[in-house]
Coordinates of C-alpha atoms in Angstrom, one line a residue:
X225 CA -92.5 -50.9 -150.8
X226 CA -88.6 -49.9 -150.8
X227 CA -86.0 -49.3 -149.4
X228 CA -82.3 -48.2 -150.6
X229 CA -79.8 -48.0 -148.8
X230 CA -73.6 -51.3 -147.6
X231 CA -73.8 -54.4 -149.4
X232 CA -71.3 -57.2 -147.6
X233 CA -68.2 -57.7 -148.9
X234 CA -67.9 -61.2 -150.8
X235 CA -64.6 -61.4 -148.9
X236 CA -66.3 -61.3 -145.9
X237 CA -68.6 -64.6 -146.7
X238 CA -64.9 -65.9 -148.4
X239 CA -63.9 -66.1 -144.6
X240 CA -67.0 -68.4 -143.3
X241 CA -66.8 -71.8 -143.2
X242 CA -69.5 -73.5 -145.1
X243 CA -72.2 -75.3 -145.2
X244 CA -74.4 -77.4 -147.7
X245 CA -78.0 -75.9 -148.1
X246 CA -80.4 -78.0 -149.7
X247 CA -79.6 -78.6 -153.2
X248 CA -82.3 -77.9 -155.6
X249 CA -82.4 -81.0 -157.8
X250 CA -84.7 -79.8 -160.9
X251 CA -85.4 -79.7 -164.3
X252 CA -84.2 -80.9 -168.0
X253 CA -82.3 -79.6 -170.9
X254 CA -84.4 -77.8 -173.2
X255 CA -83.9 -75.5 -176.4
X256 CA -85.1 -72.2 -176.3
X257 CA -87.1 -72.1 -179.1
X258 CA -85.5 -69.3 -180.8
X259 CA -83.6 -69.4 -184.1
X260 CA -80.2 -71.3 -184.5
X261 CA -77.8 -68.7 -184.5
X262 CA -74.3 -68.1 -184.1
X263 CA -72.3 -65.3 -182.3
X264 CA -69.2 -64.2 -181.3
X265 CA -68.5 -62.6 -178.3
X266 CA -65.7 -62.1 -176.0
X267 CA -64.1 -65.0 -177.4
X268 CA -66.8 -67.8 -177.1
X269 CA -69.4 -68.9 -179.4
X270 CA -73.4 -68.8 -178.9
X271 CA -75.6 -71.2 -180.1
X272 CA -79.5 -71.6 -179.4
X273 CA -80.8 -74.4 -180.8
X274 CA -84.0 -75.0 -182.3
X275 CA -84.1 -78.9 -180.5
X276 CA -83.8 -80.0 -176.8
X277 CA -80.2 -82.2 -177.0
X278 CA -81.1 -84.2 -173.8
X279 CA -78.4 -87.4 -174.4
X280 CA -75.0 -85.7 -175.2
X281 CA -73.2 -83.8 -172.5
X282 CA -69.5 -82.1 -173.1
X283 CA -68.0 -80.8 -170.0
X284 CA -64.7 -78.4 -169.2
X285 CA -62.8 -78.2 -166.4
X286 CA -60.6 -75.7 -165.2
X287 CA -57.8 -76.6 -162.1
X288 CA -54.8 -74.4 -161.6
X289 CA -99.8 -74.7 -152.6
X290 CA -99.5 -72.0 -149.9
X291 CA -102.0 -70.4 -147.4
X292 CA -103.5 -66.8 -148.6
X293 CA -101.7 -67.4 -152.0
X294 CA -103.2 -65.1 -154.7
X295 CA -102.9 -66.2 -158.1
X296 CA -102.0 -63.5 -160.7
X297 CA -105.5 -62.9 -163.8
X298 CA -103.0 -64.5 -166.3
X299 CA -102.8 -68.1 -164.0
X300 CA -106.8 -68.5 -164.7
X301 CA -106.6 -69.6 -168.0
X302 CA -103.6 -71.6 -169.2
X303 CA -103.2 -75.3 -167.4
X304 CA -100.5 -77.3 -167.4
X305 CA -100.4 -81.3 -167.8
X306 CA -100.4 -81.1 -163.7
X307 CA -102.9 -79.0 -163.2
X308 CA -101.2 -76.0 -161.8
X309 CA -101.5 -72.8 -163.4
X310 CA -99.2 -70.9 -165.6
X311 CA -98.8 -67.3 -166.8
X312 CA -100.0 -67.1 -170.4
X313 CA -97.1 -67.2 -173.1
X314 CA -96.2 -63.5 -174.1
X315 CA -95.5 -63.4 -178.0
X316 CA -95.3 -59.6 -178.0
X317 CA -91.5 -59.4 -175.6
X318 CA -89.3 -57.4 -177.3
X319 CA -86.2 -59.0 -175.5
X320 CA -82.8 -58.8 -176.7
X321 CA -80.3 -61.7 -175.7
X322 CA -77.1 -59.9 -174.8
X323 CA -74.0 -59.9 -172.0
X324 CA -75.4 -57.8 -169.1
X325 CA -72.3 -55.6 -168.1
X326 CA -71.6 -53.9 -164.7
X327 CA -74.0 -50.9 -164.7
X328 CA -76.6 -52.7 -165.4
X329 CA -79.5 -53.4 -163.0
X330 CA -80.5 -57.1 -161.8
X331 CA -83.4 -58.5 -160.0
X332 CA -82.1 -60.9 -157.2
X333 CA -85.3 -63.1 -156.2
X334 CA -83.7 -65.5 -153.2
X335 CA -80.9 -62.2 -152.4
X336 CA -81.2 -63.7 -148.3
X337 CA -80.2 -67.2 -149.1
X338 CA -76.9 -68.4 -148.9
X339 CA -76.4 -68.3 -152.7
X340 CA -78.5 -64.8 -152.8
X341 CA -76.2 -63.0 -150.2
X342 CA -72.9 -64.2 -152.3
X343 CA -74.5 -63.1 -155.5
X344 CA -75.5 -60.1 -154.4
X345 CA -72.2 -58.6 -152.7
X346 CA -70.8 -59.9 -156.1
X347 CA -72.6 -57.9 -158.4
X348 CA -71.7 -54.6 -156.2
X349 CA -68.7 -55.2 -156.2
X350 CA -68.5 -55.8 -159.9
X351 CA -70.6 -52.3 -160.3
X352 CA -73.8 -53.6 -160.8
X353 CA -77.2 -52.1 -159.3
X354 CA -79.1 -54.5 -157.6
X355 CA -82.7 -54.9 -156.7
X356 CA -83.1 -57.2 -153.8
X357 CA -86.7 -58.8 -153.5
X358 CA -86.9 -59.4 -149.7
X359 CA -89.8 -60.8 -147.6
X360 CA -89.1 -58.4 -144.7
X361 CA -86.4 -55.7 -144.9
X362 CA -85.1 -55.4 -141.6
X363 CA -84.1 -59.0 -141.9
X364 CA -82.5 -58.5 -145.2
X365 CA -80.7 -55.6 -143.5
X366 CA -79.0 -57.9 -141.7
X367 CA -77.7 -59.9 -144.1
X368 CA -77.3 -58.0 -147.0
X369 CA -75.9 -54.4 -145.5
X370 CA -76.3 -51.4 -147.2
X371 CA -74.6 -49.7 -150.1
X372 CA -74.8 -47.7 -152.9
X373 CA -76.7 -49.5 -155.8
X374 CA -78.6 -51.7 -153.5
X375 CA -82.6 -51.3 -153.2
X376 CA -84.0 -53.5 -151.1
X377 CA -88.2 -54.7 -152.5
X378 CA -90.6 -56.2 -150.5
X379 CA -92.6 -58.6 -152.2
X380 CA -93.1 -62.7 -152.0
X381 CA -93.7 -65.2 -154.9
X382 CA -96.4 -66.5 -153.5
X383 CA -98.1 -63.7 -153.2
X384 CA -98.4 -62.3 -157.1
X385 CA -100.3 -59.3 -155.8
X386 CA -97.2 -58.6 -154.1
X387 CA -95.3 -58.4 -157.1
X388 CA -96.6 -55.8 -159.1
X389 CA -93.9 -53.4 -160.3
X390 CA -90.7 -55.2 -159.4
X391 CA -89.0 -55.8 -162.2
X392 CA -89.6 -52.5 -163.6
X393 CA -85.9 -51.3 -165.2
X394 CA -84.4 -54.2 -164.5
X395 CA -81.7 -55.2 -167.4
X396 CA -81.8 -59.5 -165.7
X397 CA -83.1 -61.6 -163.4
X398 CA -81.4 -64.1 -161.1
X399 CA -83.5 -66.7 -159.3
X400 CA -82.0 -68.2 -156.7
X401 CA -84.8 -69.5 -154.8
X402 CA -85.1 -72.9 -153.1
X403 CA -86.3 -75.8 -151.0
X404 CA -85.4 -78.6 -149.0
X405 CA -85.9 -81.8 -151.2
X406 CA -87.4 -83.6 -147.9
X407 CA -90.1 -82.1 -145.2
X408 CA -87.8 -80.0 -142.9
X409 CA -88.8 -77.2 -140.9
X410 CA -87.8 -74.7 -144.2
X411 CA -91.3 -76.0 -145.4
X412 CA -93.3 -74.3 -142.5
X413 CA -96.1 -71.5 -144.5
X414 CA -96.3 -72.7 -147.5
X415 CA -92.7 -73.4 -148.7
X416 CA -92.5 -76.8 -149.7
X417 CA -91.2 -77.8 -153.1
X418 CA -94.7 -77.0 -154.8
X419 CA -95.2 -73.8 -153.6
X420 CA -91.2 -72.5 -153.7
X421 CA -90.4 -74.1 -157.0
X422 CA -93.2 -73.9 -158.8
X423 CA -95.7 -71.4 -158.1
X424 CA -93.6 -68.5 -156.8
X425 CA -91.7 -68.9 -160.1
X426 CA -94.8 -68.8 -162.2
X427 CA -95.9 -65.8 -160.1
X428 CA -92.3 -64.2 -160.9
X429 CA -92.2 -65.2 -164.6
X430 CA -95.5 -63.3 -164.9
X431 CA -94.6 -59.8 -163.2
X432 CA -91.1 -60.3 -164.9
X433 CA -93.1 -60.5 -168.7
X434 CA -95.1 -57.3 -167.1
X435 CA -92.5 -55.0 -166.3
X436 CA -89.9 -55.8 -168.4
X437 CA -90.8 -56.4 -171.7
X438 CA -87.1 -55.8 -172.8
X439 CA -85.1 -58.2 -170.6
X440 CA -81.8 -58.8 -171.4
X441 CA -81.4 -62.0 -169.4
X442 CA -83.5 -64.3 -166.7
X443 CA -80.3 -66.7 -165.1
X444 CA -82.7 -69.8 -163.0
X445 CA -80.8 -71.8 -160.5
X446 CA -81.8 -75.1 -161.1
X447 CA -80.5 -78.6 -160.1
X448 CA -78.3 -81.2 -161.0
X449 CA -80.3 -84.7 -162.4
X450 CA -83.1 -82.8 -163.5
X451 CA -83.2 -84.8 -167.0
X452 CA -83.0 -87.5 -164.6
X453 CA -85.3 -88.1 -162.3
X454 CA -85.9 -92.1 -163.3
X455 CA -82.3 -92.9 -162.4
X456 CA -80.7 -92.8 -158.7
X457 CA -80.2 -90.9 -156.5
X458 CA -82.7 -88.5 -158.4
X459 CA -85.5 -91.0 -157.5
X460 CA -85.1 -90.3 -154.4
X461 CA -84.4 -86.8 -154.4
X462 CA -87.6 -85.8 -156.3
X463 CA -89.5 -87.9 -154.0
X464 CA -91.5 -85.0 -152.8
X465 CA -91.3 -83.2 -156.3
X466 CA -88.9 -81.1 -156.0
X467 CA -87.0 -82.2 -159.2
X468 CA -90.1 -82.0 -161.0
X469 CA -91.4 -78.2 -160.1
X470 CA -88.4 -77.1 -161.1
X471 CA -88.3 -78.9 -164.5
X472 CA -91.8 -77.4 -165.0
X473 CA -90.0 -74.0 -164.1
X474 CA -87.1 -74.5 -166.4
X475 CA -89.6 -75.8 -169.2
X476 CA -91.8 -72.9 -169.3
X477 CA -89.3 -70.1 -169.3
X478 CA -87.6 -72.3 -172.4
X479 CA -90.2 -73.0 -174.8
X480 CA -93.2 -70.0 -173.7
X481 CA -91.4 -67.4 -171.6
X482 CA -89.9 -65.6 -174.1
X483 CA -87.0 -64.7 -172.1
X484 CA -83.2 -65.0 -173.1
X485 CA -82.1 -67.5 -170.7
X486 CA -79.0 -69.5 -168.3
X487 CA -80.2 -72.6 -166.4
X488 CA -77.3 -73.4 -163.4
X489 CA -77.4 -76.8 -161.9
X490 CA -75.0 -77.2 -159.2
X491 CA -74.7 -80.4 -157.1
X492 CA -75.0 -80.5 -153.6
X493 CA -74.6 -77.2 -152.2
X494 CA -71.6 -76.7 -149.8
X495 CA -69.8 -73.5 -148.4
X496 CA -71.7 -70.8 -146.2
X497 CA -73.9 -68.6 -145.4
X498 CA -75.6 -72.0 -144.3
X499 CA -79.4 -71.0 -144.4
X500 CA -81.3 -74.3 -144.9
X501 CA -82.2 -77.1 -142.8
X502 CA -80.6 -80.3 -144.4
X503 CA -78.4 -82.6 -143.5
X504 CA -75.3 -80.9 -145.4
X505 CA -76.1 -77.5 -143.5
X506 CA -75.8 -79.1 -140.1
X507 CA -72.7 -81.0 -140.8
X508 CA -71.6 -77.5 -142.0
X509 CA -70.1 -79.2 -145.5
X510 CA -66.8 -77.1 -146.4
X511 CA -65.3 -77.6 -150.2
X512 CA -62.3 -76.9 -148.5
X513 CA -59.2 -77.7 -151.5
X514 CA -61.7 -78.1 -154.4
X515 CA -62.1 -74.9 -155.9
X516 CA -61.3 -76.0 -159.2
X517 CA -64.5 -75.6 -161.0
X518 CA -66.0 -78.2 -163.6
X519 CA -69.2 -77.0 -166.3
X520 CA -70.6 -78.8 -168.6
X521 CA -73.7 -78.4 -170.8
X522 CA -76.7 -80.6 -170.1
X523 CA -77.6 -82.9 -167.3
X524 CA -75.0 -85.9 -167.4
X525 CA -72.3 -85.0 -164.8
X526 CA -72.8 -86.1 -161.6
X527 CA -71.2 -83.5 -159.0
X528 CA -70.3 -84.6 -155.6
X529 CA -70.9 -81.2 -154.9
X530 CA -71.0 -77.7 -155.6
X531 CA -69.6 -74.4 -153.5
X532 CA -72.1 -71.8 -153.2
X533 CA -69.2 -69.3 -153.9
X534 CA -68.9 -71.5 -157.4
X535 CA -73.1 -70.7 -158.2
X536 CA -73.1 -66.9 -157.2
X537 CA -69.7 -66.5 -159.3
X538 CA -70.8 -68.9 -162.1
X539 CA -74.2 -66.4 -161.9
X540 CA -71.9 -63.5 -162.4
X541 CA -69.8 -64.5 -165.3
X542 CA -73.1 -65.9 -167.2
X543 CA -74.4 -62.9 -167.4
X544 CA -71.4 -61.0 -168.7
X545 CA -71.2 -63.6 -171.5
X546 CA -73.6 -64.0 -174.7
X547 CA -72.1 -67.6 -175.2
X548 CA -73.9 -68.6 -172.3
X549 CA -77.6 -67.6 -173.2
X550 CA -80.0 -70.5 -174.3
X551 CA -77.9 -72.7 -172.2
X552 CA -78.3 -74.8 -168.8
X553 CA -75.1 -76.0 -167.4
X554 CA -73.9 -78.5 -164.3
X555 CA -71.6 -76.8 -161.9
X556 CA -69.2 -79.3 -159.6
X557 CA -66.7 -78.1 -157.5
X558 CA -63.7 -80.2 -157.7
X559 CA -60.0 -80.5 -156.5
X560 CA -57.4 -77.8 -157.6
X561 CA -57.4 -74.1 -157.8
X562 CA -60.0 -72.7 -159.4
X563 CA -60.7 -69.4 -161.7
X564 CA -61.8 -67.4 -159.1
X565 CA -63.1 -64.1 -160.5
X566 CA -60.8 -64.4 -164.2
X567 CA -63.5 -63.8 -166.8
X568 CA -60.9 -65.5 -169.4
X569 CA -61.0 -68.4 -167.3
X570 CA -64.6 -68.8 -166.9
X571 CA -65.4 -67.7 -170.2
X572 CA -62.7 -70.7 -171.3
X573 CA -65.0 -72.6 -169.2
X574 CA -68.4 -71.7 -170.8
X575 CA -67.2 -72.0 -174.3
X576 CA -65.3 -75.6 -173.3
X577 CA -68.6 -76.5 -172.3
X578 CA -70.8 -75.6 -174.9
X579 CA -72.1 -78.1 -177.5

């Protein structure tokens, strides 16, 4: 089911004070698998290694289970070392790595979170077409407006029968979907780590290989200290696993997705819409001055934390960029002004990053 329809102005979320959700701490660095190449493209250099570089990090910095879930045919039949079930590696994608420019269409998966409702009244702005996948439009109504370019989808990753034909047309992804890391009242039906992080994705990654064998992009918002997770604070973070179903996540669309691919790991997640249920959301965390914005490729900086207006934006830039495909980067939020919207700042940012 659909249903088109005025987006919200970014400025208007620019306004709010903000608010940490729970930050997603996930995953590893991994290579994509495809062949080492190099490109150039809007002034920064893409490389996709052949080789997961786990122990070097170069950063840049710029300052001035669930209830009724349905598991999709294609989960039956290919395990992974935990047991859940994966969609089976497509060898036959004909994707194309490539900047996705405004005009394009995008998948939001997560559009009513805090991150989803910045990212999505981004791309409109910026002229993109976005698909919204929502759990229940009139809700999504409410936080997401109506515009032109904005088609609101009902469907939910747990349900894979729910999926079917949702990612037909699209030119990327963004998946912005997300947990609290401890039992909080956000887990209520089937959305604790396992279900949210982990199967929903696999669901996702499985109508995404269906309906669009050509994808240009699939952008994941991950976690900081998801390489990791035997080192504090990550131990306790990915107490109840949520570090680790999103490094399964991040793993599979590497190595057997077939998809060109961003990972984003921001830090603890400050700055409204608040939408979660952690600590950080009820203390209503504000960046305030640090708006300068720090990347860097892998998994070794440790963020005191990350504005959601830094993740949607970061989201928005990536895909613009091919320097940024193959890639997973940490995103801290630090003191100083910060690039705002310049794309020659962030792409200086990208490219300062990559190794």
């Amino acid at each position: 089911a659909s249903w088109r329809g005025r987006a919200p102005s970014s400025e208007k979320h620019l306004k709010m004070s903000s608010v940490v959700g729970t930050s997603s701490f996930a995953g590893f660095r991994i290579a994509s698998g495809q062949p080492a190449r190099a490109q150039q493209r809007a002034g920064c250099v893409s490389r996709c290694p052949q080789v997961p570089r786990l122990s070097s990090s170069r950063s840049a910095c710029f300052t001035g289970q669930a209830k009724g879930l349905i598991r999709p045919p294609s989960l039956a039949t290919c395990k992974s070392k935990g047991g859940a079930a994966r969609p089976s590696r497509r060898c036959g994608l004909d994707v194309r790595a490539a900047a996705v420019a405004p005009g394009a269409k995008v998948l939001v998966v997560g559009a009513t979170g805090g991150v989803g409702q910045l990212l999505t009244a981004k791309l409109l702005e910026r002229g993109y077409t976005v698909r919204a996948l929502c759990r229940n439009v009139e809700k999504a109504t409410s936080y997401l407006g109506t515009a032109e370019g904005l088609e609101l989808v009902v469907g939910d990753c747990r349900d894979a029968s729910s999926l079917k034909g949702i990612a037909k047309g699209v030119d990327a992804v963004v998946c912005c979907t997300g947990t609290t890391a401890f039992p909080s009242a956000r887990w209520k039906d089937g959305n604790g780590p396992e279900n949210t992080d982990y199967v929903g994705n696999m669901n996702l990654i499985a109508a995404v290989q269906a309906d669009a064998p050509s994808l240009k992009r699939f952008v994941y918002i991950s976690s900081v200290g998801v390489e990791r997770t035997n080192k504090m604070p990550f131990i306790i973070l990915n107490a109840f696993g949520v570090l680790k179903y999103k490094g399964m996540t991040e793993r599979y669309i590497a190595e057997e997705s077939g998809f060109p691919f961003t990972f984003l790991r921001p830090g603890r997640l400050t700055d409204g819409p608040y939408t979660s249920y952690d600590l950080n959301t009820l203390l209503k965390a504000t960046s305030g001055t640090k708006r300068a914005v720090q990347v860097e490729e892998g998994d070794e900086l440790l963020p005191e934390a990350t504005s959601r207006l830094v993740v949607a934006e970061a989201c928005v830039q990536a895909l613009g960029m091919e320097c940024t495909e193959g890639r997973a980067y940490v995103l801290a939020s630090t003191e100083g002004e910060g690039p705002g919207q310049d794309a020659e700042s962030w792409t200086a940012l990208f490219a300062g990053a990559n190794k």
